[in-house]
C-alpha cells in the first residue's frame, strides 16, 4: 500500500496457502507437530482475494440457502489429490484447463513452489468454433465436447445451413486458437519454473481437445509421453460410494471436497454487527472484538463516558457534584 493511501480500500482475505518448508531450530522438518524446539520458521505461498470478491461468493451461496464450510483455491484443491506428497520430490507441473482460466501448480524438491494462472482456457476454443462455423455459444460448446468422441460431426449454423465436417477438418480451423492457448500456458510454466518441468499433468475439460497435450509438449520442448491427461479414476485414496466420476474434469471438484474434509475445522462463521453481516475465520476462540475489528469499529467507542458534572454555588460557596459512572 502506497503512503497516504486509504488502508480500508485494501481489505484482503487469505483464501488459500501451501506450506513450502518448515524449519525447527534452523533445521528443515517435514511436519513440526509433536516436536519441541525454541524457534519455528515456516515458508509458504499464500493467495489473497479482495474482501468484495469473497463477500460476493458468500452472498451467492447464502441466496440459495447454503452455508460455506471451507474456502480454497482450485489449483490447491486439485494438486491435493492429483499430485500427492510422495510425488512432489519431482519437478512436475499441474495444468487445470477450465472454462475461463487455466490454473497452474508446480512442485519441486518435495514441495509446491508456485501457483500461476492464465486468463485463457476452454472458452477460447469455443469462441473460435462459434466464429469459424457461425454457431451460437452453446452449440459451439457441444461441438467442442464431442471432438474427442466422434470422427464426424453434423450441425446447423445460425442461418440454418447444415454442415458435416470431420474432426480433423474442424481441428485445422481452430489450430491457431489452440496453439495460442498452449503457448500462453507454456510461457507461464517456463516463467515460474525457469525451465521445462520433468512432466506435466493436464486436468480439466479444456485439456481434452485433441492435440492439446501434443502442442503443449512441442512448444515447451518436452517428450510427448511426459505431457499427459490425468483422469480421476487413477486418484489414490479416493473411493466412490456411487457411480465413479471418470475424467480429468472431475479432479478439481473431488479435490475441493477432499480439501474441505481435511480442513473442516478451518471454516467461517457468519455474524451480524448492527445488522451488517460479516464473516470470521473460525481458526481460534473468537470474541466480540474480532468482529468489531473486522468491521473497522473504533474501540474507543466501547469506553463509556462519565456523566457531566453539575456545578453550583450555595451561599456563594462553589460546589461540584461529580457525574455518575458511564
mmCIF file of C-alpha atoms in Angstrom:
data_model
loop_
_atom_site.group_PDB
_atom_site.id
_atom_site.type_symbol
_atom_site.label_atom_id
_atom_site.label_comp_id
_atom_site.label_asym_id
_atom_site.label_seq_id
_atom_site.Cartn_x
_atom_site.Cartn_y
_atom_site.Cartn_z
ATOM 1 C CA UNK A 1 0.000 0.000 0.000
ATOM 2 C CA UNK A 2 1.432 3.360 -1.017
ATOM 3 C CA UNK A 3 1.972 6.046 1.619
ATOM 4 C CA UNK A 4 -1.124 8.150 2.043
ATOM 5 C CA UNK A 5 -3.461 5.532 0.590
ATOM 6 C CA UNK A 6 -6.605 4.543 2.449
ATOM 7 C CA UNK A 7 -5.821 1.175 4.015
ATOM 8 C CA UNK A 8 -9.525 0.337 4.241
ATOM 9 C CA UNK A 9 -9.590 0.157 0.444
ATOM 10 C CA UNK A 10 -7.166 -2.798 0.550
ATOM 11 C CA UNK A 11 -9.040 -5.364 2.659
ATOM 12 C CA UNK A 12 -7.984 -8.832 1.622
ATOM 13 C CA UNK A 13 -8.805 -12.360 2.764
ATOM 14 C CA UNK A 14 -6.207 -15.118 2.733
ATOM 15 C CA UNK A 15 -8.212 -17.679 0.783
ATOM 16 C CA UNK A 16 -5.562 -20.355 0.482
ATOM 17 C CA UNK A 17 -1.978 -21.228 1.235
ATOM 18 C CA UNK A 18 0.501 -24.055 0.800
ATOM 19 C CA UNK A 19 3.424 -24.638 3.142
ATOM 20 C CA UNK A 20 6.739 -24.879 1.306
ATOM 21 C CA UNK A 21 9.052 -25.751 4.203
ATOM 22 C CA UNK A 22 9.179 -25.876 7.994
ATOM 23 C CA UNK A 23 12.396 -25.103 9.892
ATOM 24 C CA UNK A 24 12.687 -26.087 13.553
ATOM 25 C CA UNK A 25 15.693 -24.535 15.291
ATOM 26 C CA UNK A 26 17.298 -23.927 11.906
ATOM 27 C CA UNK A 27 16.810 -27.461 10.551
ATOM 28 C CA UNK A 28 14.239 -28.354 7.912
ATOM 29 C CA UNK A 29 11.484 -30.665 9.112
ATOM 30 C CA UNK A 30 8.559 -32.161 7.191
ATOM 31 C CA UNK A 31 5.983 -31.768 9.961
ATOM 32 C CA UNK A 32 6.619 -29.938 13.263
ATOM 33 C CA UNK A 33 3.584 -31.401 15.057
ATOM 34 C CA UNK A 34 4.670 -33.229 18.200
ATOM 35 C CA UNK A 35 8.223 -31.822 18.146
ATOM 36 C CA UNK A 36 9.751 -29.345 20.575
ATOM 37 C CA UNK A 37 12.158 -26.507 19.927
ATOM 38 C CA UNK A 38 12.861 -22.857 20.590
ATOM 39 C CA UNK A 39 12.249 -21.432 17.120
ATOM 40 C CA UNK A 40 9.903 -22.401 14.306
ATOM 41 C CA UNK A 41 10.060 -20.859 10.843
ATOM 42 C CA UNK A 42 7.664 -21.559 8.001
ATOM 43 C CA UNK A 43 7.851 -20.618 4.338
ATOM 44 C CA UNK A 44 4.559 -20.661 2.497
ATOM 45 C CA UNK A 45 2.772 -19.489 -0.622
ATOM 46 C CA UNK A 46 -0.364 -17.532 0.262
ATOM 47 C CA UNK A 47 -3.067 -16.185 -2.012
ATOM 48 C CA UNK A 48 -5.312 -13.270 -1.109
ATOM 49 C CA UNK A 49 -8.573 -12.105 -2.646
ATOM 50 C CA UNK A 50 -10.188 -8.686 -2.183
ATOM 51 C CA UNK A 51 -12.839 -8.547 0.527
ATOM 52 C CA UNK A 52 -15.516 -7.671 -2.029
ATOM 53 C CA UNK A 53 -14.828 -10.844 -4.065
ATOM 54 C CA UNK A 54 -15.091 -13.155 -1.057
ATOM 55 C CA UNK A 55 -18.188 -11.324 0.140
ATOM 56 C CA UNK A 56 -19.816 -11.798 -3.260
ATOM 57 C CA UNK A 57 -19.119 -15.537 -3.158
ATOM 58 C CA UNK A 58 -20.772 -15.831 0.235
ATOM 59 C CA UNK A 59 -23.738 -13.748 -0.879
ATOM 60 C CA UNK A 60 -24.443 -16.095 -3.803
ATOM 61 C CA UNK A 61 -24.212 -19.188 -1.589
ATOM 62 C CA UNK A 62 -26.433 -17.582 1.051
ATOM 63 C CA UNK A 63 -29.122 -16.722 -1.505
ATOM 64 C CA UNK A 64 -29.533 -20.362 -2.475
ATOM 65 C CA UNK A 65 -29.878 -21.386 1.167
ATOM 66 C CA UNK A 66 -26.454 -22.956 1.620
ATOM 67 C CA UNK A 67 -23.582 -22.287 4.000
ATOM 68 C CA UNK A 68 -19.861 -22.199 3.241
ATOM 69 C CA UNK A 69 -17.784 -24.540 5.388
ATOM 70 C CA UNK A 70 -14.465 -24.138 3.605
ATOM 71 C CA UNK A 71 -12.793 -21.790 1.148
ATOM 72 C CA UNK A 72 -9.883 -22.842 -1.056
ATOM 73 C CA UNK A 73 -8.325 -22.243 -4.463
ATOM 74 C CA UNK A 74 -8.869 -24.569 -7.403
ATOM 75 C CA UNK A 75 -5.156 -25.334 -8.045
ATOM 76 C CA UNK A 76 -4.612 -26.062 -4.325
ATOM 77 C CA UNK A 77 -7.604 -28.397 -4.249
ATOM 78 C CA UNK A 78 -6.597 -30.117 -7.491
ATOM 79 C CA UNK A 79 -2.978 -30.708 -6.548
ATOM 80 C CA UNK A 80 -4.013 -32.139 -3.165
ATOM 81 C CA UNK A 81 -5.443 -35.180 -4.962
ATOM 82 C CA UNK A 82 -3.644 -35.157 -8.332
ATOM 83 C CA UNK A 83 -0.040 -34.907 -7.087
ATOM 84 C CA UNK A 84 0.306 -36.481 -3.617
ATOM 85 C CA UNK A 85 3.171 -35.643 -1.273
ATOM 86 C CA UNK A 86 5.283 -38.635 -2.317
ATOM 87 C CA UNK A 87 5.495 -37.312 -5.902
ATOM 88 C CA UNK A 88 6.418 -33.726 -5.082
ATOM 89 C CA UNK A 89 10.116 -34.502 -4.947
ATOM 90 C CA UNK A 90 9.896 -34.418 -8.748
ATOM 91 C CA UNK A 91 9.666 -31.247 -10.806
ATOM 92 C CA UNK A 92 6.072 -31.573 -12.014
ATOM 93 C CA UNK A 93 3.504 -29.142 -13.360
ATOM 94 C CA UNK A 94 -0.249 -29.479 -12.969
ATOM 95 C CA UNK A 95 -2.345 -27.598 -15.549
ATOM 96 C CA UNK A 96 -6.076 -27.263 -14.902
ATOM 97 C CA UNK A 97 -7.696 -26.034 -18.124
ATOM 98 C CA UNK A 98 -11.143 -24.837 -17.153
ATOM 99 C CA UNK A 99 -13.583 -22.589 -18.954
ATOM 100 C CA UNK A 100 -12.274 -19.064 -18.390
ATOM 101 C CA UNK A 101 -8.858 -19.658 -16.797
ATOM 102 C CA UNK A 102 -6.057 -22.213 -16.785
ATOM 103 C CA UNK A 103 -4.583 -22.758 -13.315
ATOM 104 C CA UNK A 104 -1.026 -23.985 -12.896
ATOM 105 C CA UNK A 105 0.739 -25.511 -9.897
ATOM 106 C CA UNK A 106 4.416 -26.524 -9.860
ATOM 107 C CA UNK A 107 6.169 -28.937 -7.494
ATOM 108 C CA UNK A 108 9.874 -29.404 -6.852
ATOM 109 C CA UNK A 109 12.126 -30.767 -4.078
ATOM 110 C CA UNK A 110 9.234 -32.177 -2.077
ATOM 111 C CA UNK A 111 7.009 -29.105 -2.005
ATOM 112 C CA UNK A 112 4.781 -26.806 -4.059
ATOM 113 C CA UNK A 113 6.952 -23.949 -5.260
ATOM 114 C CA UNK A 114 4.463 -21.771 -7.139
ATOM 115 C CA UNK A 115 0.954 -21.214 -8.418
ATOM 116 C CA UNK A 116 0.082 -19.352 -11.589
ATOM 117 C CA UNK A 117 -2.909 -18.566 -13.765
ATOM 118 C CA UNK A 118 -3.510 -17.938 -17.459
ATOM 119 C CA UNK A 119 -6.614 -15.934 -18.312
ATOM 120 C CA UNK A 120 -7.426 -18.152 -21.275
ATOM 121 C CA UNK A 121 -8.898 -21.653 -21.404
ATOM 122 C CA UNK A 122 -11.657 -23.748 -22.963
ATOM 123 C CA UNK A 123 -13.964 -20.832 -23.720
ATOM 124 C CA UNK A 124 -11.294 -19.513 -26.083
ATOM 125 C CA UNK A 125 -11.709 -22.641 -28.219
ATOM 126 C CA UNK A 126 -15.500 -22.459 -28.005
ATOM 127 C CA UNK A 127 -15.457 -18.861 -29.220
ATOM 128 C CA UNK A 128 -13.165 -19.834 -32.081
ATOM 129 C CA UNK A 129 -15.564 -22.601 -33.145
ATOM 130 C CA UNK A 130 -18.521 -20.218 -32.917
ATOM 131 C CA UNK A 131 -16.849 -17.630 -35.157
ATOM 132 C CA UNK A 132 -15.458 -20.152 -37.632
ATOM 133 C CA UNK A 133 -18.703 -22.084 -38.186
ATOM 134 C CA UNK A 134 -21.221 -19.341 -37.337
ATOM 135 C CA UNK A 135 -22.637 -21.080 -34.238
ATOM 136 C CA UNK A 136 -24.165 -19.820 -31.017
ATOM 137 C CA UNK A 137 -22.038 -20.381 -27.911
ATOM 138 C CA UNK A 138 -23.985 -23.402 -26.619
ATOM 139 C CA UNK A 139 -23.838 -25.189 -29.972
ATOM 140 C CA UNK A 140 -20.114 -24.457 -30.257
ATOM 141 C CA UNK A 141 -19.596 -25.814 -26.750
ATOM 142 C CA UNK A 142 -21.398 -29.063 -27.613
ATOM 143 C CA UNK A 143 -19.298 -29.396 -30.762
ATOM 144 C CA UNK A 144 -16.089 -28.860 -28.781
ATOM 145 C CA UNK A 145 -17.036 -31.520 -26.219
ATOM 146 C CA UNK A 146 -17.647 -34.092 -28.976
ATOM 147 C CA UNK A 147 -14.324 -33.511 -30.764
ATOM 148 C CA UNK A 148 -12.590 -36.291 -28.820
ATOM 149 C CA UNK A 149 -15.574 -38.648 -29.067
ATOM 150 C CA UNK A 150 -16.542 -38.654 -32.753
ATOM 151 C CA UNK A 151 -14.745 -38.668 -36.098
ATOM 152 C CA UNK A 152 -17.522 -36.841 -37.931
ATOM 153 C CA UNK A 153 -19.845 -34.057 -36.819
ATOM 154 C CA UNK A 154 -23.129 -32.748 -38.230
ATOM 155 C CA UNK A 155 -24.542 -29.414 -37.087
ATOM 156 C CA UNK A 156 -26.546 -26.419 -38.303
ATOM 157 C CA UNK A 157 -25.321 -22.834 -38.137
ATOM 158 C CA UNK A 158 -27.362 -19.814 -37.008
ATOM 159 C CA UNK A 159 -28.538 -19.131 -40.570
ATOM 160 C CA UNK A 160 -29.935 -22.650 -40.878
ATOM 161 C CA UNK A 161 -27.309 -24.150 -43.187
ATOM 162 C CA UNK A 162 -26.376 -27.753 -42.275
ATOM 163 C CA UNK A 163 -22.705 -28.737 -42.070
ATOM 164 C CA UNK A 164 -20.850 -32.032 -41.906
ATOM 165 C CA UNK A 165 -17.145 -31.987 -41.075
ATOM 166 C CA UNK A 166 -14.599 -34.470 -39.807
ATOM 167 C CA UNK A 167 -12.795 -33.874 -36.531
ATOM 168 C CA UNK A 168 -9.574 -33.353 -38.467
ATOM 169 C CA UNK A 169 -11.156 -30.596 -40.605
ATOM 170 C CA UNK A 170 -12.539 -28.825 -37.524
ATOM 171 C CA UNK A 171 -9.211 -29.001 -35.703
ATOM 172 C CA UNK A 172 -7.472 -27.439 -38.693
ATOM 173 C CA UNK A 173 -9.860 -24.482 -38.465
ATOM 174 C CA UNK A 174 -9.109 -23.869 -34.776
ATOM 175 C CA UNK A 175 -5.400 -24.750 -34.932
ATOM 176 C CA UNK A 176 -4.323 -21.156 -34.336
ATOM 177 C CA UNK A 177 -6.553 -20.709 -31.264
ATOM 178 C CA UNK A 178 -5.336 -23.979 -29.747
ATOM 179 C CA UNK A 179 -1.725 -23.035 -30.425
ATOM 180 C CA UNK A 180 -2.275 -19.634 -28.804
ATOM 181 C CA UNK A 181 -3.715 -21.293 -25.685
ATOM 182 C CA UNK A 182 -0.892 -23.833 -25.326
ATOM 183 C CA UNK A 183 1.684 -21.090 -25.950
ATOM 184 C CA UNK A 184 0.310 -18.953 -23.108
ATOM 185 C CA UNK A 185 0.273 -21.933 -20.750
ATOM 186 C CA UNK A 186 3.790 -22.973 -21.790
ATOM 187 C CA UNK A 187 5.145 -19.450 -21.308
ATOM 188 C CA UNK A 188 3.646 -19.262 -17.821
ATOM 189 C CA UNK A 189 5.148 -22.628 -16.827
ATOM 190 C CA UNK A 190 8.598 -21.554 -18.041
ATOM 191 C CA UNK A 191 8.230 -18.189 -16.275
ATOM 192 C CA UNK A 192 7.549 -19.767 -12.901
ATOM 193 C CA UNK A 193 9.711 -22.883 -13.251
ATOM 194 C CA UNK A 194 12.559 -21.196 -15.229
ATOM 195 C CA UNK A 195 12.710 -24.323 -17.427
ATOM 196 C CA UNK A 196 10.564 -27.165 -18.700
ATOM 197 C CA UNK A 197 9.426 -29.470 -15.855
ATOM 198 C CA UNK A 198 10.060 -33.196 -15.879
ATOM 199 C CA UNK A 199 6.408 -33.905 -16.685
ATOM 200 C CA UNK A 200 3.062 -32.117 -16.997
ATOM 201 C CA UNK A 201 -0.268 -33.466 -15.770
ATOM 202 C CA UNK A 202 -3.269 -31.923 -17.530
ATOM 203 C CA UNK A 203 -6.726 -31.878 -15.963
ATOM 204 C CA UNK A 204 -9.999 -30.055 -16.600
ATOM 205 C CA UNK A 205 -12.383 -30.262 -19.526
ATOM 206 C CA UNK A 206 -10.360 -27.972 -21.778
ATOM 207 C CA UNK A 207 -7.329 -30.270 -21.927
ATOM 208 C CA UNK A 208 -9.352 -32.992 -23.696
ATOM 209 C CA UNK A 209 -9.362 -31.144 -27.018
ATOM 210 C CA UNK A 210 -7.498 -33.425 -29.456
ATOM 211 C CA UNK A 211 -3.947 -32.231 -29.967
ATOM 212 C CA UNK A 212 -3.759 -30.117 -26.809
ATOM 213 C CA UNK A 213 -1.121 -32.195 -24.996
ATOM 214 C CA UNK A 214 0.916 -32.681 -28.173
ATOM 215 C CA UNK A 215 1.037 -28.938 -28.932
ATOM 216 C CA UNK A 216 1.937 -28.102 -25.339
ATOM 217 C CA UNK A 217 4.734 -30.688 -25.398
ATOM 218 C CA UNK A 218 6.082 -29.351 -28.700
ATOM 219 C CA UNK A 219 6.089 -25.762 -27.509
ATOM 220 C CA UNK A 220 7.737 -26.476 -24.166
ATOM 221 C CA UNK A 221 10.170 -28.927 -25.856
ATOM 222 C CA UNK A 222 9.180 -31.898 -23.743
ATOM 223 C CA UNK A 223 8.698 -35.512 -24.818
ATOM 224 C CA UNK A 224 5.060 -36.071 -25.816
ATOM 225 C CA UNK A 225 4.851 -39.034 -23.412
ATOM 226 C CA UNK A 226 5.557 -36.664 -20.500
ATOM 227 C CA UNK A 227 2.566 -34.398 -21.101
ATOM 228 C CA UNK A 228 -0.434 -36.498 -20.154
ATOM 229 C CA UNK A 229 -4.087 -36.145 -19.214
ATOM 230 C CA UNK A 230 -4.721 -37.356 -15.675
ATOM 231 C CA UNK A 231 -8.138 -38.863 -15.063
ATOM 232 C CA UNK A 232 -9.994 -39.057 -11.755
ATOM 233 C CA UNK A 233 -10.188 -42.871 -11.900
ATOM 234 C CA UNK A 234 -6.454 -43.166 -11.096
ATOM 235 C CA UNK A 235 -6.524 -40.990 -7.979
ATOM 236 C CA UNK A 236 -5.085 -42.528 -4.812
ATOM 237 C CA UNK A 237 -7.116 -42.971 -1.612
ATOM 238 C CA UNK A 238 -10.371 -41.967 -3.324
ATOM 239 C CA UNK A 239 -13.236 -44.448 -3.067
ATOM 240 C CA UNK A 240 -16.567 -43.775 -4.773
ATOM 241 C CA UNK A 241 -19.708 -44.863 -2.953
ATOM 242 C CA UNK A 242 -21.709 -44.079 -6.080
ATOM 243 C CA UNK A 243 -21.071 -44.415 -9.787
ATOM 244 C CA UNK A 244 -17.405 -43.403 -10.273
ATOM 245 C CA UNK A 245 -16.768 -39.957 -11.727
ATOM 246 C CA UNK A 246 -14.349 -40.597 -14.545
ATOM 247 C CA UNK A 247 -12.463 -37.964 -16.485
ATOM 248 C CA UNK A 248 -9.979 -35.135 -15.879
ATOM 249 C CA UNK A 249 -12.826 -32.626 -15.449
ATOM 250 C CA UNK A 250 -13.784 -34.207 -12.104
ATOM 251 C CA UNK A 251 -10.390 -33.931 -10.383
ATOM 252 C CA UNK A 252 -10.814 -30.339 -9.194
ATOM 253 C CA UNK A 253 -14.343 -30.876 -7.746
ATOM 254 C CA UNK A 254 -13.114 -34.025 -5.982
ATOM 255 C CA UNK A 255 -10.113 -32.074 -4.688
ATOM 256 C CA UNK A 256 -12.399 -29.348 -3.328
ATOM 257 C CA UNK A 257 -14.359 -31.972 -1.403
ATOM 258 C CA UNK A 258 -11.231 -33.675 -0.048
ATOM 259 C CA UNK A 259 -9.711 -30.339 0.987
ATOM 260 C CA UNK A 260 -12.927 -29.345 2.771
ATOM 261 C CA UNK A 261 -12.918 -32.608 4.746
ATOM 262 C CA UNK A 262 -9.246 -32.276 5.718
ATOM 263 C CA UNK A 263 -9.671 -28.653 6.785
ATOM 264 C CA UNK A 264 -13.200 -28.884 8.178
ATOM 265 C CA UNK A 265 -12.156 -27.139 11.394
ATOM 266 C CA UNK A 266 -10.930 -24.099 9.453
ATOM 267 C CA UNK A 267 -14.342 -22.867 8.397
ATOM 268 C CA UNK A 268 -16.054 -19.495 8.526
ATOM 269 C CA UNK A 269 -18.728 -18.137 10.835
ATOM 270 C CA UNK A 270 -21.245 -15.504 9.841
ATOM 271 C CA UNK A 271 -22.377 -12.960 12.420
ATOM 272 C CA UNK A 272 -24.017 -9.567 12.178
ATOM 273 C CA UNK A 273 -22.957 -6.283 13.736
ATOM 274 C CA UNK A 274 -25.575 -3.524 13.604
ATOM 275 C CA UNK A 275 -27.473 -5.683 11.098
ATOM 276 C CA UNK A 276 -24.438 -5.829 8.813
ATOM 277 C CA UNK A 277 -23.350 -9.431 8.041
ATOM 278 C CA UNK A 278 -19.632 -10.203 8.339
ATOM 279 C CA UNK A 279 -17.674 -13.444 8.207
ATOM 280 C CA UNK A 280 -14.997 -14.553 10.641
ATOM 281 C CA UNK A 281 -12.365 -17.214 10.025
ATOM 282 C CA UNK A 282 -13.010 -19.896 12.643
ATOM 283 C CA UNK A 283 -9.361 -20.612 13.420
ATOM 284 C CA UNK A 284 -9.375 -19.767 17.145
ATOM 285 C CA UNK A 285 -11.637 -18.951 20.083
ATOM 286 C CA UNK A 286 -13.419 -15.918 18.668
ATOM 287 C CA UNK A 287 -14.618 -12.919 20.650
ATOM 288 C CA UNK A 288 -16.824 -9.899 20.031
ATOM 289 C CA UNK A 289 -13.730 -7.768 19.484
ATOM 290 C CA UNK A 290 -12.742 -9.924 16.463
ATOM 291 C CA UNK A 291 -15.994 -8.979 14.760
ATOM 292 C CA UNK A 292 -15.626 -5.311 15.659
ATOM 293 C CA UNK A 293 -12.034 -5.166 14.364
ATOM 294 C CA UNK A 294 -13.045 -6.708 11.026
ATOM 295 C CA UNK A 295 -15.841 -4.144 10.741
ATOM 296 C CA UNK A 296 -13.401 -1.299 11.453
ATOM 297 C CA UNK A 297 -15.177 -0.302 14.664
ATOM 298 C CA UNK A 298 -13.370 2.265 16.817
ATOM 299 C CA UNK A 299 -12.604 0.564 20.143
ATOM 300 C CA UNK A 300 -12.753 3.926 21.942
ATOM 301 C CA UNK A 301 -16.496 3.898 21.413
ATOM 302 C CA UNK A 302 -16.652 0.962 23.818
ATOM 303 C CA UNK A 303 -15.351 3.127 26.666
ATOM 304 C CA UNK A 304 -18.365 4.651 28.384
ATOM 305 C CA UNK A 305 -18.068 8.343 29.198
ATOM 306 C CA UNK A 306 -18.702 9.602 32.719
ATOM 307 C CA UNK A 307 -21.762 11.749 33.187
ATOM 308 C CA UNK A 308 -21.345 15.530 33.166
ATOM 309 C CA UNK A 309 -20.592 17.178 36.491
ATOM 310 C CA UNK A 310 -23.048 19.654 37.961
ATOM 311 C CA UNK A 311 -21.551 22.951 39.158
ATOM 312 C CA UNK A 312 -23.497 25.166 41.595
ATOM 313 C CA UNK A 313 -22.971 27.551 44.457
ATOM 314 C CA UNK A 314 -24.575 27.520 47.907
ATOM 315 C CA UNK A 315 -24.276 30.745 49.917
ATOM 316 C CA UNK A 316 -21.678 31.895 47.409
ATOM 317 C CA UNK A 317 -19.637 28.751 48.007
ATOM 318 C CA UNK A 318 -18.944 26.884 44.722
ATOM 319 C CA UNK A 319 -19.713 23.217 44.752
ATOM 320 C CA UNK A 320 -19.374 20.463 42.161
ATOM 321 C CA UNK A 321 -21.352 17.233 42.035
ATOM 322 C CA UNK A 322 -19.422 14.660 40.015
ATOM 323 C CA UNK A 323 -21.200 12.879 37.213
ATOM 324 C CA UNK A 324 -22.046 9.210 37.638
ATOM 325 C CA UNK A 325 -20.161 6.322 36.086
ATOM 326 C CA UNK A 326 -20.879 5.553 32.456
#
